[in-house]
Short mmCIF file of C-alpha atoms in Angstrom, two decimals:
data_model
loop_
_atom_site.label_atom_id
_atom_site.label_comp_id
_atom_site.label_asym_id
_atom_site.label_seq_id
_atom_site.Cartn_x
_atom_site.Cartn_y
_atom_site.Cartn_z
CA MET H 490 105.53 -12.16 11.43
CA ASP H 491 103.15 -12.30 14.16
CA THR H 492 104.51 -15.49 15.65
CA ASP H 493 106.00 -15.77 19.00
CA LEU H 494 109.03 -17.89 18.80
CA THR H 495 109.95 -18.28 22.46
CA GLY H 496 110.72 -21.87 23.10
CA LYS H 497 111.78 -22.46 19.45
CA LEU H 498 115.11 -23.34 17.88
CA LEU H 499 116.60 -20.97 15.32
CA ILE H 500 118.81 -23.20 12.88
CA ALA H 501 121.27 -21.07 10.81
CA LEU H 502 121.09 -21.65 7.05
CA PRO H 503 124.34 -21.20 4.97
CA SER H 504 122.95 -17.83 3.90
CA ILE H 505 123.17 -16.37 7.50
CA GLY H 506 126.06 -14.22 6.27
CA ASP H 507 127.63 -13.57 9.87
CA PRO H 508 130.42 -16.10 10.60
CA ARG H 509 129.62 -15.83 14.36
CA PHE H 510 126.20 -17.64 13.80
CA SER H 511 127.42 -20.00 11.16
CA ARG H 512 125.92 -23.34 11.76
CA SER H 513 124.31 -22.14 15.11
CA VAL H 514 121.22 -23.63 17.06
CA ILE H 515 120.09 -21.08 19.29
CA LEU H 516 117.13 -21.70 21.68
CA VAL H 517 114.73 -18.57 21.64
CA CYS H 518 114.40 -17.75 25.54
CA ALA H 519 112.04 -14.52 24.82
CA HIS H 520 110.36 -12.95 21.68
CA SER H 521 108.17 -9.97 21.18
CA PRO H 522 107.57 -7.45 18.76
CA ASP H 523 110.32 -5.35 20.54
CA PHE H 524 112.98 -7.81 20.92
CA ALA H 525 114.24 -11.22 20.85
CA MET H 526 116.83 -13.13 22.79
CA GLY H 527 118.44 -16.64 22.81
CA ILE H 528 121.40 -18.73 23.63
CA VAL H 529 123.43 -20.40 21.06
CA LEU H 530 123.56 -24.22 22.08
CA ASN H 531 126.34 -25.50 20.07
CA LYS H 532 129.17 -23.47 20.51
CA PRO H 533 131.27 -24.34 23.66
CA MET H 534 134.00 -21.79 24.53
CA GLU H 535 137.72 -22.83 23.95
CA GLY H 536 139.65 -23.47 27.09
CA ILE H 537 136.95 -23.19 29.71
CA ARG H 538 134.89 -25.55 31.35
CA LEU H 539 132.48 -25.32 34.49
CA PRO H 540 134.96 -26.35 37.23
CA GLU H 541 137.30 -23.37 36.08
CA LEU H 542 134.67 -20.95 35.57
CA PHE H 543 133.13 -21.53 39.19
CA GLU H 544 136.78 -21.44 40.41
CA GLN H 545 137.13 -17.97 38.94
CA LEU H 546 133.93 -16.78 40.27
CA ASP H 547 134.54 -18.33 43.68
CA VAL H 548 131.44 -20.13 43.64
CA SER H 549 131.28 -22.89 46.22
CA THR H 550 128.95 -25.75 45.78
CA GLU H 551 127.95 -28.67 48.10
CA LEU H 552 128.68 -31.66 45.67
CA GLY H 553 131.22 -30.15 43.27
CA VAL H 554 130.81 -29.17 39.57
CA PRO H 555 130.06 -31.30 36.50
CA ASP H 556 132.98 -31.35 34.02
CA ALA H 557 130.91 -29.81 31.33
CA PRO H 558 131.89 -27.05 28.69
CA VAL H 559 130.75 -23.39 29.20
CA LEU H 560 128.78 -22.29 25.98
CA ASP H 561 129.38 -19.16 23.81
CA GLY H 562 125.71 -17.80 24.09
CA GLY H 563 126.24 -15.28 21.73
CA PRO H 564 127.98 -11.63 21.44
CA VAL H 565 125.75 -9.70 23.77
CA ASN H 566 126.74 -9.34 27.65
CA THR H 567 129.49 -11.82 27.07
CA ASP H 568 130.62 -11.39 30.78
CA ARG H 569 127.19 -12.54 32.10
CA GLY H 570 126.16 -16.31 32.75
CA PHE H 571 122.71 -17.59 31.60
CA VAL H 572 121.79 -21.17 32.80
CA ILE H 573 119.19 -22.90 30.68
CA HIS H 574 117.77 -25.82 32.48
CA THR H 575 114.92 -28.18 33.20
CA ASP H 576 111.76 -26.79 34.58
CA ASP H 577 112.14 -28.77 38.13
CA VAL H 578 113.88 -25.78 39.58
CA ILE H 579 112.36 -22.50 39.55
CA SER H 580 113.71 -19.30 41.43
CA GLU H 581 110.62 -17.10 41.94
CA GLY H 582 111.33 -13.84 40.25
CA ALA H 583 114.60 -14.80 38.48
CA THR H 584 113.74 -17.89 36.57
CA LEU H 585 112.19 -16.91 32.98
CA GLU H 586 109.90 -20.06 32.18
CA ILE H 587 110.78 -20.43 28.34
CA ASP H 588 108.17 -23.21 27.59
CA GLY H 589 106.76 -26.15 29.10
CA ALA H 590 110.09 -27.71 29.63
CA PHE H 591 112.86 -25.27 29.61
CA CYS H 592 113.67 -22.33 32.00
CA MET H 593 116.65 -19.84 32.04
CA THR H 594 117.93 -18.24 34.89
CA ALA H 595 120.98 -15.85 35.51
CA THR H 596 121.85 -15.57 39.03
CA ARG H 597 124.57 -16.75 41.30
CA ASP H 598 122.29 -18.68 43.42
CA MET H 599 121.35 -20.97 40.23
CA LEU H 600 125.14 -21.64 39.99
CA GLN H 601 125.42 -22.78 43.30
CA LEU H 602 122.18 -25.17 43.01
CA ILE H 603 124.14 -26.70 40.04
CA GLY H 604 126.61 -28.04 42.37
CA SER H 605 124.00 -29.42 44.89
CA SER H 606 121.60 -32.13 45.51
CA ALA H 607 118.85 -29.54 44.43
CA ALA H 608 120.31 -29.03 41.10
CA PRO H 609 117.86 -29.13 38.04
CA ARG H 610 117.98 -32.46 36.21
CA LYS H 611 119.66 -30.86 33.29
CA SER H 612 121.34 -27.64 32.87
CA VAL H 613 123.88 -25.98 30.66
CA LEU H 614 125.75 -22.62 31.14
CA ALA H 615 126.30 -20.02 28.56
CA LEU H 616 128.12 -16.67 28.66
CA GLY H 617 126.35 -13.94 26.68
CA TYR H 618 123.21 -14.33 24.48
CA SER H 619 122.17 -13.59 21.21
CA GLY H 620 119.81 -10.69 20.86
CA TRP H 621 117.70 -8.88 18.10
CA GLY H 622 116.15 -5.40 18.03
CA ALA H 623 112.62 -4.69 16.82
CA GLY H 624 111.95 -6.56 13.57
CA GLN H 625 115.44 -7.57 13.23
CA LEU H 626 114.88 -11.32 13.56
CA GLU H 627 111.74 -11.06 11.44
CA ILE H 628 113.64 -9.54 8.63
CA GLU H 629 116.56 -12.44 8.86
CA LEU H 630 113.84 -14.98 8.85
CA ALA H 631 112.37 -13.32 5.83
CA ALA H 632 115.82 -13.34 4.30
CA ASN H 633 116.14 -17.22 4.86
CA ALA H 634 119.17 -16.92 7.40
CA TRP H 635 117.23 -19.13 9.93
CA ILE H 636 114.89 -22.20 9.98
CA VAL H 637 112.64 -22.46 12.70
CA GLY H 638 112.68 -25.99 14.63
CA GLU H 639 111.34 -27.75 17.77
CA PRO H 640 113.80 -28.31 20.69
CA ASP H 641 114.52 -31.50 22.61
CA ASP H 642 116.51 -32.72 25.40
CA ASP H 643 119.37 -33.73 23.11
CA LEU H 644 119.45 -30.35 21.19
CA VAL H 645 119.37 -28.40 24.35
CA PHE H 646 121.35 -30.42 26.77
CA GLY H 647 123.21 -32.86 24.77
CA GLU H 648 127.42 -32.63 24.57
CA GLY H 649 127.55 -33.50 20.99
CA HIS H 650 128.00 -29.69 20.17
CA ASP H 651 129.51 -30.42 16.62
CA LEU H 652 126.81 -32.31 15.56
CA LYS H 653 123.89 -30.38 16.73
CA TRP H 654 123.40 -28.31 13.66
CA ARG H 655 123.16 -31.53 11.46
CA HIS H 656 121.00 -33.41 14.03
CA ALA H 657 118.52 -30.08 14.40
CA LEU H 658 118.32 -30.10 10.47
CA GLY H 659 117.88 -33.77 10.08
CA ARG H 660 114.83 -33.87 12.59
CA MET H 661 113.23 -31.87 10.17
CA GLY H 662 113.93 -34.03 7.05
CA ILE H 663 116.80 -31.49 5.79
CA ASP H 664 120.13 -32.99 4.72
CA SER H 665 122.48 -30.52 5.64
CA GLY H 666 124.90 -31.69 3.02
CA ARG H 667 122.30 -30.36 0.45
CA LEU H 668 122.15 -26.87 1.67
CA HIS H 669 123.97 -24.30 -0.41
CA VAL H 670 124.50 -20.64 0.14
CA GLU H 671 123.28 -19.66 -3.68
CA GLY H 672 119.34 -19.35 -4.10
CA GLY H 673 117.50 -19.00 -7.11
CA SER H 674 114.10 -17.80 -8.01
CA ALA H 675 111.46 -19.60 -10.47
#
């Protein structure tokens, strides 16, 4: 597959085969022939929210921290934070512009901005990311483990995490209740 999926959503299908990604919605942050990386948008971490994480990291903020969940972004580099945010705040040399609407920054400075008057309009923080080696994502796509969709602000920044998977499929006209693991051939 020669298509660059940067800025697209990966929506897990029942045939995913890996329970860590069951019903996952992932924003693809970078995609090339050599690798792909993305952030799971609908798996909040148990027992940890932004205020607790900022306290653990001793991050001081100007205005305080929103009481928002910290997301489990994926199984790679789980001790590293990744902020997905709107494109109104860019840290030169540190921000990855994902597409025309979303960015990713993984710096302590961005954490401090989240609690300031200079914060991005919208943001989410994830620990870890989902990664694929050369050709691995393409193999999974060919095996119908994922369907590719378009992101919107609700899917990326909304808090209805348990509904994001159904919402992402529904936007594509797919009824999640009709999906099954078994496949067939004609």
